[in-house]
Amino acid sequence: MSVADQLALRTEAFKDVFGEEVAPAFLELKEQMDRIRYESFKASIAALAPSQAKVSELSAKVPDFWKHSLTNCSELASHFPTIDHEALGFLSDVNVVHKEDIREYDVNFVTPCF
């Protein structure tokens, strides 16, 4: 679905809920709040970068840190079947690299093996 189609659906939904007269103001307010959240998240990524570097540094000193972290986190564990757990033991780092649009990112699994 295109961005224009999404906006049209959102506009209609706002009109249904808030009425023709008030919907545009609510829609503008929502978009403004979304922009603020986006910029705030972008700033937090930059502010956390030094701490993330320290996590990488410290985690490298703990045997199987990433294996244990990834398999013991309920949100992530289902993405790593038991057959992959041995390979996770070879990870030296896991990091997230955000693209220009910070809602897009790559998760990098770093290992000295490759």
Short mmCIF file of C-alpha atoms in Angstrom, two decimals:
data_model
loop_
_atom_site.label_atom_id
_atom_site.label_comp_id
_atom_site.label_asym_id
_atom_site.label_seq_id
_atom_site.Cartn_x
_atom_site.Cartn_y
_atom_site.Cartn_z
CA MET A 1 0.00 0.00 0.00
CA SER A 2 1.40 3.37 -0.98
CA VAL A 3 2.02 6.17 1.49
CA ALA A 4 -0.75 8.19 -0.19
CA ASP A 5 -3.18 5.28 0.23
CA GLN A 6 -2.20 4.92 3.89
CA LEU A 7 -2.73 8.63 4.48
CA ALA A 8 -6.15 8.49 2.79
CA LEU A 9 -7.20 5.55 4.98
CA ARG A 10 -5.94 7.29 8.11
CA THR A 11 -7.76 10.49 7.15
CA GLU A 12 -11.02 8.60 6.63
CA ALA A 13 -10.59 6.76 9.94
CA PHE A 14 -10.02 10.06 11.74
CA LYS A 15 -13.12 11.54 10.09
CA ASP A 16 -15.17 8.52 11.19
CA VAL A 17 -13.97 8.83 14.78
CA PHE A 18 -13.67 12.59 15.26
CA GLY A 19 -16.00 14.00 12.61
CA GLU A 20 -15.30 16.06 9.49
CA GLU A 21 -14.68 19.32 11.33
CA VAL A 22 -12.17 18.14 13.97
CA ALA A 23 -10.42 15.29 12.14
CA PRO A 24 -7.88 17.46 10.24
CA ALA A 25 -6.68 19.07 13.48
CA PHE A 26 -6.31 15.66 15.17
CA LEU A 27 -4.49 14.28 12.13
CA GLU A 28 -2.06 17.21 12.08
CA LEU A 29 -1.48 16.82 15.82
CA LYS A 30 -0.79 13.11 15.41
CA GLU A 31 1.69 13.78 12.59
CA GLN A 32 3.42 16.43 14.71
CA MET A 33 3.68 14.01 17.63
CA ASP A 34 5.01 11.27 15.31
CA ARG A 35 7.74 13.65 14.05
CA ILE A 36 8.71 14.50 17.64
CA ARG A 37 8.89 10.81 18.56
CA TYR A 38 11.00 10.10 15.47
CA GLU A 39 13.46 12.91 16.21
CA SER A 40 13.62 11.90 19.86
CA PHE A 41 14.42 8.30 18.92
CA LYS A 42 17.04 9.52 16.45
CA ALA A 43 18.68 11.61 19.18
CA SER A 44 18.61 8.72 21.65
CA ILE A 45 20.42 6.47 19.17
CA ALA A 46 23.22 9.01 18.90
CA ALA A 47 23.33 9.58 22.66
CA LEU A 48 23.52 5.84 23.38
CA ALA A 49 26.33 5.12 20.90
CA PRO A 50 29.15 5.42 23.47
CA SER A 51 27.31 3.11 25.87
CA GLN A 52 26.69 0.61 23.07
CA ALA A 53 30.42 0.64 22.29
CA LYS A 54 31.13 -0.12 25.96
CA VAL A 55 28.63 -3.02 25.89
CA SER A 56 30.51 -4.45 22.91
CA GLU A 57 33.81 -4.06 24.73
CA LEU A 58 32.58 -5.68 27.95
CA SER A 59 30.59 -8.46 26.30
CA ALA A 60 33.71 -9.58 24.43
CA LYS A 61 35.21 -10.49 27.83
CA VAL A 62 32.34 -12.82 28.78
CA PRO A 63 32.42 -16.33 27.28
CA ASP A 64 29.32 -17.07 25.19
CA PHE A 65 27.79 -13.70 26.10
CA TRP A 66 25.82 -13.34 22.87
CA LYS A 67 24.77 -16.98 22.80
CA HIS A 68 23.29 -16.68 26.29
CA SER A 69 21.81 -13.23 25.65
CA LEU A 70 20.07 -14.24 22.44
CA THR A 71 18.77 -17.60 23.64
CA ASN A 72 17.59 -16.34 27.04
CA CYS A 73 15.68 -13.33 25.72
CA SER A 74 12.09 -14.48 25.21
CA GLU A 75 11.52 -12.01 22.34
CA LEU A 76 14.55 -13.29 20.41
CA ALA A 77 14.95 -16.94 21.43
CA SER A 78 12.33 -18.22 18.99
CA HIS A 79 14.43 -16.88 16.10
CA PHE A 80 17.33 -19.16 17.04
CA PRO A 81 16.49 -22.88 16.94
CA THR A 82 18.49 -25.20 19.16
CA ILE A 83 20.52 -26.40 16.19
CA ASP A 84 21.96 -22.86 15.86
CA HIS A 85 22.95 -22.44 19.51
CA GLU A 86 26.45 -23.86 19.02
CA ALA A 87 27.10 -21.37 16.20
CA LEU A 88 25.92 -18.50 18.42
CA GLY A 89 28.81 -19.34 20.75
CA PHE A 90 31.19 -18.01 18.09
CA LEU A 91 29.68 -14.53 18.04
CA SER A 92 32.03 -11.78 19.16
CA ASP A 93 29.48 -8.98 18.80
CA VAL A 94 25.96 -8.16 17.69
CA ASN A 95 25.16 -4.63 16.65
CA VAL A 96 22.42 -2.63 15.01
CA VAL A 97 23.30 -0.21 12.24
CA HIS A 98 20.56 2.28 11.49
CA LYS A 99 20.15 3.58 7.97
CA GLU A 100 19.41 7.18 7.03
CA ASP A 101 15.77 6.58 7.94
CA ILE A 102 16.32 5.20 11.43
CA ARG A 103 13.25 2.99 11.15
CA GLU A 104 15.36 0.91 8.76
CA TYR A 105 18.33 -0.98 10.15
CA ASP A 106 20.59 -3.98 9.79
CA VAL A 107 21.47 -6.35 12.60
CA ASN A 108 25.09 -7.46 12.24
CA PHE A 109 26.26 -10.72 13.75
CA VAL A 110 30.04 -10.47 14.10
CA THR A 111 32.25 -13.53 14.37
CA PRO A 112 35.99 -13.97 13.94
CA CYS A 113 35.27 -17.10 11.90
CA PHE A 114 34.24 -15.26 8.73
#
